[in-house]
Amino acid sequence: MSDIHHREIHHLRGTPRSAIRSVRRTHWQTVKDQKSVIQKLAAPLPRKKALQALRRRALAVRRHTTLLTRATFDWLSNYLRFILRSRHPFPVYAGSAEGNGIFPLESQCCIALAGDWGSGTTNAYKVGDAMRGWEPDYTIHLGDVYYVGSREEFDRYFLPEAAWPRGSRGSFALNGNHEMYSGGYGYFERALPQLGLQYKSKPAGQPASYFCLENEHWRIVSLDTAYYSRTLPFLELFDTYFIRLHRAQLDWLRETVFRDAKDLRPVLLLSHHNWYSAFESEYRRLGRELQPYLDKVFLWIWAHEHRFSGYGLSAPAGQGPAVRARCLGHGGMPVELGHHPKRERRLVFSDDRFNADSTREISAVYRKDRLGYCGYAVLLLDGPLLQIEYYDEDNTQLMVEVWENDGSAQPKGSLPVPPERLTKYGEWEELVS
């Protein structure tokens, strides 16, 4: 548990958002290496050596073909082991004042955030070190430990002391779709007991995959949008409909978090999945389920897409109220450039900067790929003021937004440092207006 493990960035390139393909990726490198051996064996030889090598070639190709077939069967066995396994039971809060999922937050504190971080790449560890440099009071992971969030992957790429940065007062992790591809056992049974608030210098454990941190001025509501990511075999390829909130979580929102209709503290909403997107799939069922509370949400930060982007007030057609959003899914996965907006969603910016170091690292395998920067965010709470700062893996400051609680559910926002380094799609003021 003390040592971290490293993955080459090209191993994570193009990681799919489906259980069948993600489990397949656990065997991908072995199969790829075996294919390269076959290609070398099939290369032309000088004529005088051809006859002597023919039998040797045939035997070698047969042997490696057998290994490839065996790897395929290993993957299929692994996939069926994961996909046919029962989903881990959904932990719920007892409902008492001491165990209702709402945790007190200091008036002044620092919270570091990153999403899709559990990859084991050099970029992820750079982000982790940068977050650690803030000496945050709390850290929150927005979900996804690759490839399938198994116990072994948490032990290798997330839980070691030198891996995911821990807050001095507590650390939390949201559930991601990749965690659920193995049934959620690594996340619920291995990770959560080692997270949560610090108690006598030790983590007290994170009781559930959803929680609320609050103080006199702000509420940070963090939801599990990934529990139903894994469905019946192959159906997860069409998972936009299946992504929804567990009934117990909806009850918790209604009966505990938003029970007092007169509570006007602004809500910062955190989740793994995105409600809307200008680039990829939208999970609109989430917006329908959260519709009664969206007028209290001044900002929604999600992950899932491996990019850093920002939106003004937006909502899919026929849904609402509109909500501002930031996509923070670039914590450690390869940020593949060249994707253009597909739909109108009041996209204001996206980080399309070229990262020469990451591109150079991946070019030995994928010569035409161009990669961008990973990064993270820091929340600085100071009474009625909330400052959110966004940085890349090199600790370059990209944007600063400041929110002031004026007694309403929608605080006043300003941009002392607009994201001028990034690709602009709309007016900067849309981010806070």
Coordinates of C-alpha atoms in Angstrom, one line a residue:
M1 CA 0.0 0.0 0.0
S2 CA 3.0 2.4 0.4
D3 CA 4.1 2.2 -3.2
I4 CA 2.4 3.8 -6.2
H5 CA 2.3 2.2 -9.6
H6 CA 2.7 3.9 -13.0
R7 CA 0.9 3.4 -16.3
E8 CA 2.2 4.6 -19.7
I9 CA -0.2 7.3 -21.0
H10 CA -0.8 5.4 -24.3
H11 CA -2.3 2.5 -22.3
L12 CA -5.1 4.9 -21.2
R13 CA -5.6 6.5 -24.6
G14 CA -9.1 6.0 -25.9
T15 CA -10.4 4.2 -22.8
P16 CA -14.1 3.5 -23.5
R17 CA -17.0 4.3 -21.2
S18 CA -18.4 0.8 -21.2
A19 CA -17.9 -2.2 -19.0
I20 CA -17.3 -4.7 -21.8
R21 CA -14.6 -2.6 -23.3
S22 CA -13.0 -1.5 -20.0
V23 CA -12.7 -5.0 -18.8
R24 CA -11.2 -5.9 -22.2
R25 CA -8.7 -3.1 -21.7
T26 CA -7.3 -5.0 -18.6
H27 CA -5.9 -7.5 -21.1
W28 CA -5.2 -5.1 -23.9
Q29 CA -1.5 -4.6 -23.4
T30 CA -0.8 -8.3 -23.2
V31 CA -2.6 -9.0 -26.4
K32 CA -1.0 -6.0 -28.1
D33 CA 2.5 -7.2 -27.2
Q34 CA 1.7 -10.7 -28.5
K35 CA 0.4 -9.2 -31.8
S36 CA 3.6 -7.3 -32.2
V37 CA 5.6 -10.6 -31.8
I38 CA 3.5 -12.2 -34.5
Q39 CA 4.1 -9.3 -36.8
K40 CA 7.8 -9.6 -36.3
L41 CA 7.7 -13.3 -37.0
A42 CA 5.8 -12.7 -40.2
A43 CA 8.4 -10.2 -41.5
P44 CA 10.2 -11.2 -44.8
L45 CA 13.5 -13.2 -44.3
P46 CA 16.4 -13.6 -46.8
R47 CA 15.7 -16.3 -49.3
K48 CA 18.4 -18.7 -48.2
K49 CA 17.0 -18.7 -44.7
A50 CA 13.3 -18.9 -45.7
L51 CA 13.0 -22.6 -46.0
Q52 CA 14.9 -23.3 -42.8
A53 CA 12.8 -20.8 -40.9
L54 CA 9.4 -21.9 -42.4
R55 CA 8.7 -24.7 -39.9
R56 CA 10.1 -22.6 -37.0
R57 CA 7.8 -19.7 -38.0
A58 CA 4.7 -21.9 -38.3
L59 CA 5.3 -23.3 -34.8
A60 CA 5.9 -19.9 -33.3
V61 CA 2.8 -18.3 -34.9
R62 CA 0.7 -21.3 -33.7
R63 CA 2.1 -20.9 -30.2
H64 CA 1.4 -17.1 -30.1
T65 CA -2.0 -17.6 -31.7
T66 CA -2.8 -20.0 -28.9
L67 CA -1.7 -17.3 -26.4
L68 CA -3.9 -14.7 -28.1
T69 CA -6.9 -17.1 -27.9
R70 CA -6.1 -17.8 -24.3
A71 CA -6.0 -14.1 -23.5
T72 CA -9.3 -13.6 -25.3
F73 CA -10.9 -16.3 -23.1
D74 CA -9.2 -14.8 -20.1
W75 CA -10.9 -11.5 -20.9
L76 CA -14.3 -13.1 -21.5
S77 CA -14.0 -15.0 -18.2
N78 CA -13.0 -11.8 -16.4
Y79 CA -15.8 -9.8 -18.1
L80 CA -18.4 -12.4 -17.1
R81 CA -17.0 -12.6 -13.6
F82 CA -17.5 -8.8 -13.2
I83 CA -20.7 -8.3 -15.1
L84 CA -22.6 -11.3 -13.7
R85 CA -21.6 -10.4 -10.2
S86 CA -24.2 -8.7 -8.1
R87 CA -23.9 -5.0 -7.8
H88 CA -22.6 -3.9 -4.3
P89 CA -25.5 -2.9 -2.0
F90 CA -26.1 0.8 -2.0
P91 CA -25.1 2.2 1.5
V92 CA -27.6 4.6 3.0
Y93 CA -27.5 6.9 6.0
A94 CA -29.3 6.0 9.2
G95 CA -31.2 9.2 9.2
S96 CA -30.2 10.4 12.7
A97 CA -28.7 13.8 13.2
E98 CA -25.3 12.2 13.7
G99 CA -25.5 10.1 10.6
N100 CA -27.6 11.9 8.0
G101 CA -24.8 12.5 5.5
I102 CA -24.5 16.2 6.2
F103 CA -21.0 17.1 7.6
P104 CA -20.0 20.5 9.1
L105 CA -17.6 22.6 7.1
E106 CA -15.4 25.3 8.6
S107 CA -16.1 28.9 7.6
Q108 CA -12.5 29.2 6.2
C109 CA -11.1 26.2 4.5
C110 CA -9.4 24.9 1.3
I111 CA -10.9 22.1 -0.8
A112 CA -9.0 20.6 -3.8
L113 CA -11.0 18.8 -6.5
A114 CA -10.1 16.6 -9.5
G115 CA -12.0 14.1 -11.6
D116 CA -11.0 11.0 -13.6
W117 CA -7.8 11.0 -11.7
G118 CA -7.2 7.3 -10.9
S119 CA -5.2 6.4 -14.0
G120 CA -1.7 6.0 -12.7
T121 CA -0.3 8.3 -15.5
T122 CA 2.6 10.7 -15.0
N123 CA 0.0 13.5 -15.6
A124 CA -2.2 12.2 -12.7
Y125 CA 0.7 12.2 -10.3
K126 CA 1.7 15.7 -11.3
V127 CA -1.8 16.9 -10.6
G128 CA -1.8 15.1 -7.3
D129 CA 1.5 16.7 -6.3
A130 CA 0.2 20.1 -7.3
M131 CA -3.0 19.6 -5.2
R132 CA -0.9 18.4 -2.3
G133 CA 1.2 21.6 -2.4
W134 CA -1.9 23.6 -1.3
E135 CA -2.0 21.6 1.9
P136 CA -5.8 21.4 1.5
D137 CA -8.2 20.8 4.4
Y138 CA -10.2 18.5 2.2
T139 CA -9.9 16.7 -1.1
I140 CA -12.7 15.4 -3.2
H141 CA -12.3 13.0 -6.2
L142 CA -15.1 13.3 -8.7
G143 CA -14.8 9.6 -9.7
D144 CA -13.3 7.0 -12.1
V145 CA -10.4 4.7 -11.1
Y146 CA -9.3 2.8 -14.2
Y147 CA -10.0 0.5 -15.8
V148 CA -12.8 -1.1 -13.7
G149 CA -12.2 0.2 -10.2
S150 CA -11.2 -3.2 -8.8
R151 CA -9.7 -3.6 -5.4
E152 CA -6.3 -4.1 -7.0
E153 CA -6.6 -0.9 -9.0
F154 CA -7.5 1.1 -6.0
D155 CA -4.6 -0.4 -4.1
R156 CA -2.2 0.5 -7.0
Y157 CA -3.4 3.8 -8.3
F158 CA -5.5 5.6 -5.7
L159 CA -5.1 4.6 -2.0
P160 CA -1.3 4.6 -1.5
E161 CA -0.2 7.6 0.6
A162 CA 1.8 9.1 -2.2
A163 CA -1.1 8.7 -4.7
W164 CA -4.4 10.5 -4.2
P165 CA -3.6 13.6 -2.0
R166 CA -5.3 13.6 1.4
G167 CA -6.8 16.6 3.1
S168 CA -5.7 17.4 6.7
R169 CA -9.4 17.3 7.8
G170 CA -10.8 14.8 5.4
S171 CA -10.9 13.3 1.9
F172 CA -13.9 12.1 -0.1
A173 CA -14.5 10.3 -3.3
L174 CA -17.5 10.1 -5.6
N175 CA -18.5 7.0 -7.5
G176 CA -17.7 6.8 -11.2
N177 CA -18.9 4.5 -14.0
H178 CA -15.6 2.7 -14.1
E179 CA -15.8 1.8 -10.4
M180 CA -19.2 0.2 -11.1
Y181 CA -17.9 -2.0 -14.0
S182 CA -16.5 -4.4 -11.3
G183 CA -19.7 -4.1 -9.3
G184 CA -18.4 -1.3 -7.0
Y185 CA -16.7 -3.6 -4.6
G186 CA -13.3 -1.9 -4.8
Y187 CA -14.9 1.5 -4.3
F188 CA -17.4 0.6 -1.5
E189 CA -15.3 -1.9 0.4
R190 CA -11.7 -0.9 -0.2
A191 CA -11.7 2.9 -0.8
L192 CA -14.6 4.3 1.3
P193 CA -13.4 2.9 4.7
Q194 CA -10.0 4.7 4.1
L195 CA -11.6 8.1 3.4
G196 CA -14.0 10.4 5.1
L197 CA -13.4 12.9 7.9
Q198 CA -10.2 12.7 10.0
Y199 CA -10.7 11.5 13.5
K200 CA -7.8 11.3 15.9
S201 CA -5.4 11.5 12.9
K202 CA -7.1 8.6 11.1
P203 CA -9.9 8.6 8.5
A204 CA -13.2 7.8 10.1
G205 CA -14.5 6.3 6.8
Q206 CA -16.8 7.7 4.2
P207 CA -20.2 6.2 5.1
A208 CA -21.8 6.4 1.6
S209 CA -21.2 7.5 -1.9
Y210 CA -23.1 10.8 -1.5
F211 CA -22.8 13.5 1.1
C212 CA -23.2 17.2 1.8
L213 CA -20.5 19.6 3.3
E214 CA -22.0 22.8 4.6
N215 CA -21.4 25.8 6.8
E216 CA -23.3 29.0 7.5
H217 CA -22.9 30.4 4.0
W218 CA -22.4 27.5 1.5
R219 CA -23.6 23.9 0.8
I220 CA -21.6 21.5 -1.3
V221 CA -23.9 18.6 -2.3
S222 CA -22.1 15.6 -3.8
L223 CA -24.1 12.9 -5.6
D224 CA -23.6 9.4 -6.8
T225 CA -24.6 9.4 -10.5
A226 CA -22.7 6.2 -11.4
Y227 CA -24.4 3.4 -9.3
Y228 CA -26.4 2.2 -12.3
S229 CA -23.7 2.5 -14.8
R230 CA -23.3 -1.2 -15.2
T231 CA -26.5 -2.9 -16.4
L232 CA -27.1 -6.3 -18.1
P233 CA -24.3 -7.5 -20.4
F234 CA -23.7 -5.2 -23.4
L235 CA -26.6 -2.9 -22.5
E236 CA -24.2 -0.5 -20.8
L237 CA -23.2 0.6 -24.3
F238 CA -26.5 2.5 -24.3
D239 CA -26.2 3.8 -20.8
T240 CA -27.5 7.4 -21.1
Y241 CA -31.0 6.3 -20.1
F242 CA -29.8 4.0 -17.3
I243 CA -27.8 6.7 -15.5
R244 CA -30.0 7.9 -12.7
L245 CA -30.0 8.5 -8.9
H246 CA -30.8 5.7 -6.5
R247 CA -34.2 6.0 -4.8
A248 CA -32.5 6.3 -1.4
Q249 CA -30.5 9.2 -2.6
L250 CA -33.6 11.0 -4.0
D251 CA -35.3 10.5 -0.6
W252 CA -32.2 11.9 1.1
L253 CA -32.3 15.0 -1.0
R254 CA -36.0 15.6 -0.4
E255 CA -36.2 14.7 3.3
T256 CA -32.8 15.8 4.6
V257 CA -30.8 18.2 2.3
F258 CA -33.7 20.3 1.0
R259 CA -36.2 19.7 3.7
D260 CA -36.3 23.3 4.7
A261 CA -37.6 25.3 1.7
K262 CA -36.6 28.5 3.4
D263 CA -32.9 27.6 3.4
L264 CA -31.4 29.9 0.7
R265 CA -27.7 28.9 1.1
P266 CA -26.3 28.6 -2.4
V267 CA -25.6 25.0 -3.5
L268 CA -22.4 23.9 -5.3
L269 CA -23.4 20.6 -6.9
L270 CA -20.7 17.9 -7.5
S271 CA -21.2 14.7 -9.5
H272 CA -19.3 12.4 -11.9
H273 CA -21.7 12.5 -14.8
N274 CA -22.7 15.5 -16.8
W275 CA -26.3 16.7 -17.2
Y276 CA -25.5 18.3 -20.5
S277 CA -22.6 18.7 -22.9
A278 CA -21.5 20.5 -26.1
F279 CA -19.3 17.6 -27.0
E280 CA -20.5 14.1 -25.9
S281 CA -23.4 12.2 -24.4
E282 CA -25.9 14.0 -22.1
Y283 CA -27.5 12.3 -19.1
R284 CA -30.7 14.1 -19.1
R285 CA -32.5 11.9 -16.6
L286 CA -30.3 13.4 -13.9
G287 CA -31.7 16.9 -14.7
R288 CA -35.3 15.6 -14.5
E289 CA -34.7 14.0 -11.1
L290 CA -33.0 17.1 -9.7
Q291 CA -35.4 19.6 -11.3
P292 CA -37.0 20.5 -7.9
Y293 CA -33.7 21.7 -6.6
L294 CA -31.9 23.2 -9.5
D295 CA -33.0 26.8 -8.8
K296 CA -30.8 26.6 -5.6
V297 CA -27.7 25.4 -7.6
F298 CA -25.5 28.3 -8.6
L299 CA -22.8 26.0 -10.1
W300 CA -22.5 22.3 -11.1
I301 CA -19.1 20.8 -11.4
W302 CA -18.9 17.4 -13.0
A303 CA -16.3 15.1 -14.6
H304 CA -16.7 12.1 -16.9
E305 CA -15.5 13.9 -20.1
H306 CA -11.7 14.1 -20.2
R307 CA -11.5 17.9 -20.6
F308 CA -11.7 21.2 -18.9
S309 CA -14.6 23.4 -20.1
G310 CA -17.0 25.9 -18.8
Y311 CA -20.7 26.7 -19.6
G312 CA -23.0 29.6 -18.9
L313 CA -26.6 29.1 -17.8
S314 CA -27.8 26.1 -19.9
A315 CA -30.1 23.2 -20.0
P316 CA -31.2 20.5 -22.5
A317 CA -34.3 21.4 -24.5
G318 CA -37.4 21.0 -22.5
Q319 CA -35.6 20.9 -19.2
G320 CA -34.7 23.4 -16.6
P321 CA -34.1 25.6 -14.6
A322 CA -30.8 26.3 -16.4
V323 CA -27.5 25.8 -14.5
R324 CA -23.9 27.0 -15.0
A325 CA -21.4 24.2 -15.2
R326 CA -17.7 23.3 -15.3
C327 CA -16.3 20.1 -16.6
L328 CA -13.4 19.0 -14.5
G329 CA -12.7 15.5 -15.9
H330 CA -9.1 16.1 -16.8
G331 CA -7.4 14.9 -13.6
G332 CA -5.2 12.2 -15.0
M333 CA -6.5 10.7 -18.3
P334 CA -5.1 11.6 -21.7
V335 CA -6.9 14.8 -22.9
E336 CA -7.3 14.1 -26.6
L337 CA -7.5 17.3 -28.6
G338 CA -9.3 17.8 -31.9
H339 CA -12.9 17.4 -30.7
H340 CA -15.3 20.1 -31.7
P341 CA -18.6 21.1 -30.2
K342 CA -21.6 19.2 -31.5
R343 CA -24.5 21.1 -30.0
E344 CA -25.4 24.5 -28.6
R345 CA -25.1 24.5 -24.8
R346 CA -23.7 28.0 -24.1
L347 CA -20.2 26.7 -24.1
V348 CA -17.9 29.5 -23.0
F349 CA -14.5 27.9 -23.1
S350 CA -12.5 24.7 -23.5
D351 CA -8.9 24.0 -22.8
D352 CA -7.5 23.1 -26.2
R353 CA -3.9 23.9 -25.5
F354 CA -1.3 21.5 -26.9
N355 CA 0.8 19.6 -24.3
A356 CA 4.1 18.9 -26.0
D357 CA 5.4 16.6 -23.2
S358 CA 2.4 14.3 -23.2
T359 CA 2.2 14.2 -27.0
R360 CA 5.8 13.3 -27.2
E361 CA 5.2 10.5 -24.7
I362 CA 2.4 9.0 -26.6
S363 CA 3.8 9.6 -30.1
A364 CA 5.9 6.4 -30.1
V365 CA 2.6 4.4 -30.3
Y366 CA 0.1 7.0 -31.6
R367 CA 2.0 9.3 -33.9
K368 CA -0.9 11.5 -35.0
D369 CA -2.4 12.1 -31.6
R370 CA -2.3 15.5 -30.0
L371 CA -2.8 15.7 -26.2
G372 CA -3.7 18.5 -23.9
Y373 CA -3.2 19.3 -20.3
C374 CA -4.6 17.7 -17.2
G375 CA -5.6 19.8 -14.2
Y376 CA -7.6 20.4 -11.0
A377 CA -9.5 23.1 -9.1
V378 CA -9.2 24.6 -5.6
L379 CA -12.2 26.0 -3.6
L380 CA -11.2 28.7 -1.1
L381 CA -14.0 29.4 1.4
D382 CA -13.9 32.5 3.5
G383 CA -17.2 33.3 5.1
P384 CA -19.6 34.6 2.5
L385 CA -16.9 34.5 -0.2
L386 CA -16.1 31.5 -2.3
Q387 CA -13.1 31.7 -4.7
I388 CA -12.6 28.9 -7.2
E389 CA -9.2 28.7 -8.9
Y390 CA -8.4 26.4 -11.8
Y391 CA -4.9 25.1 -12.6
D392 CA -3.2 22.7 -15.0
E393 CA -0.8 20.0 -14.2
D394 CA 2.1 22.4 -14.4
N395 CA 0.4 24.6 -11.8
T396 CA -0.4 27.3 -14.3
Q397 CA -3.4 29.3 -13.2
L398 CA -6.1 29.3 -15.9
M399 CA -9.1 30.9 -14.3
V400 CA -10.4 32.4 -11.0
E401 CA -14.0 33.0 -10.2
V402 CA -15.4 34.6 -7.1
W403 CA -18.8 34.2 -5.6
E404 CA -20.4 36.2 -2.9
N405 CA -23.3 35.0 -0.9
D406 CA -25.7 38.0 -0.7
G407 CA -28.5 36.1 1.1
S408 CA -30.0 34.6 -2.0
A409 CA -29.7 31.1 -3.6
Q410 CA -27.9 32.7 -6.5
P411 CA -24.8 34.5 -5.3
K412 CA -23.1 37.3 -7.2
G413 CA -20.2 36.1 -9.4
S414 CA -17.2 37.8 -10.9
L415 CA -14.1 36.8 -12.9
P416 CA -11.0 38.5 -11.6
V417 CA -8.9 36.2 -13.8
P418 CA -10.9 35.1 -16.9
P419 CA -9.7 32.0 -18.9
E420 CA -7.9 34.0 -21.6
R421 CA -5.4 31.2 -22.2
L422 CA -8.2 28.9 -23.3
T423 CA -10.2 28.6 -26.5
K424 CA -13.1 31.0 -26.3
Y425 CA -16.6 30.1 -27.5
G426 CA -18.7 32.7 -25.7
E427 CA -18.4 35.8 -23.6
W428 CA -16.5 35.4 -20.4
E429 CA -19.3 37.1 -18.4
E430 CA -21.7 34.2 -19.3
L431 CA -19.7 32.1 -16.8
V432 CA -21.0 34.1 -13.8
S433 CA -24.0 36.1 -15.1

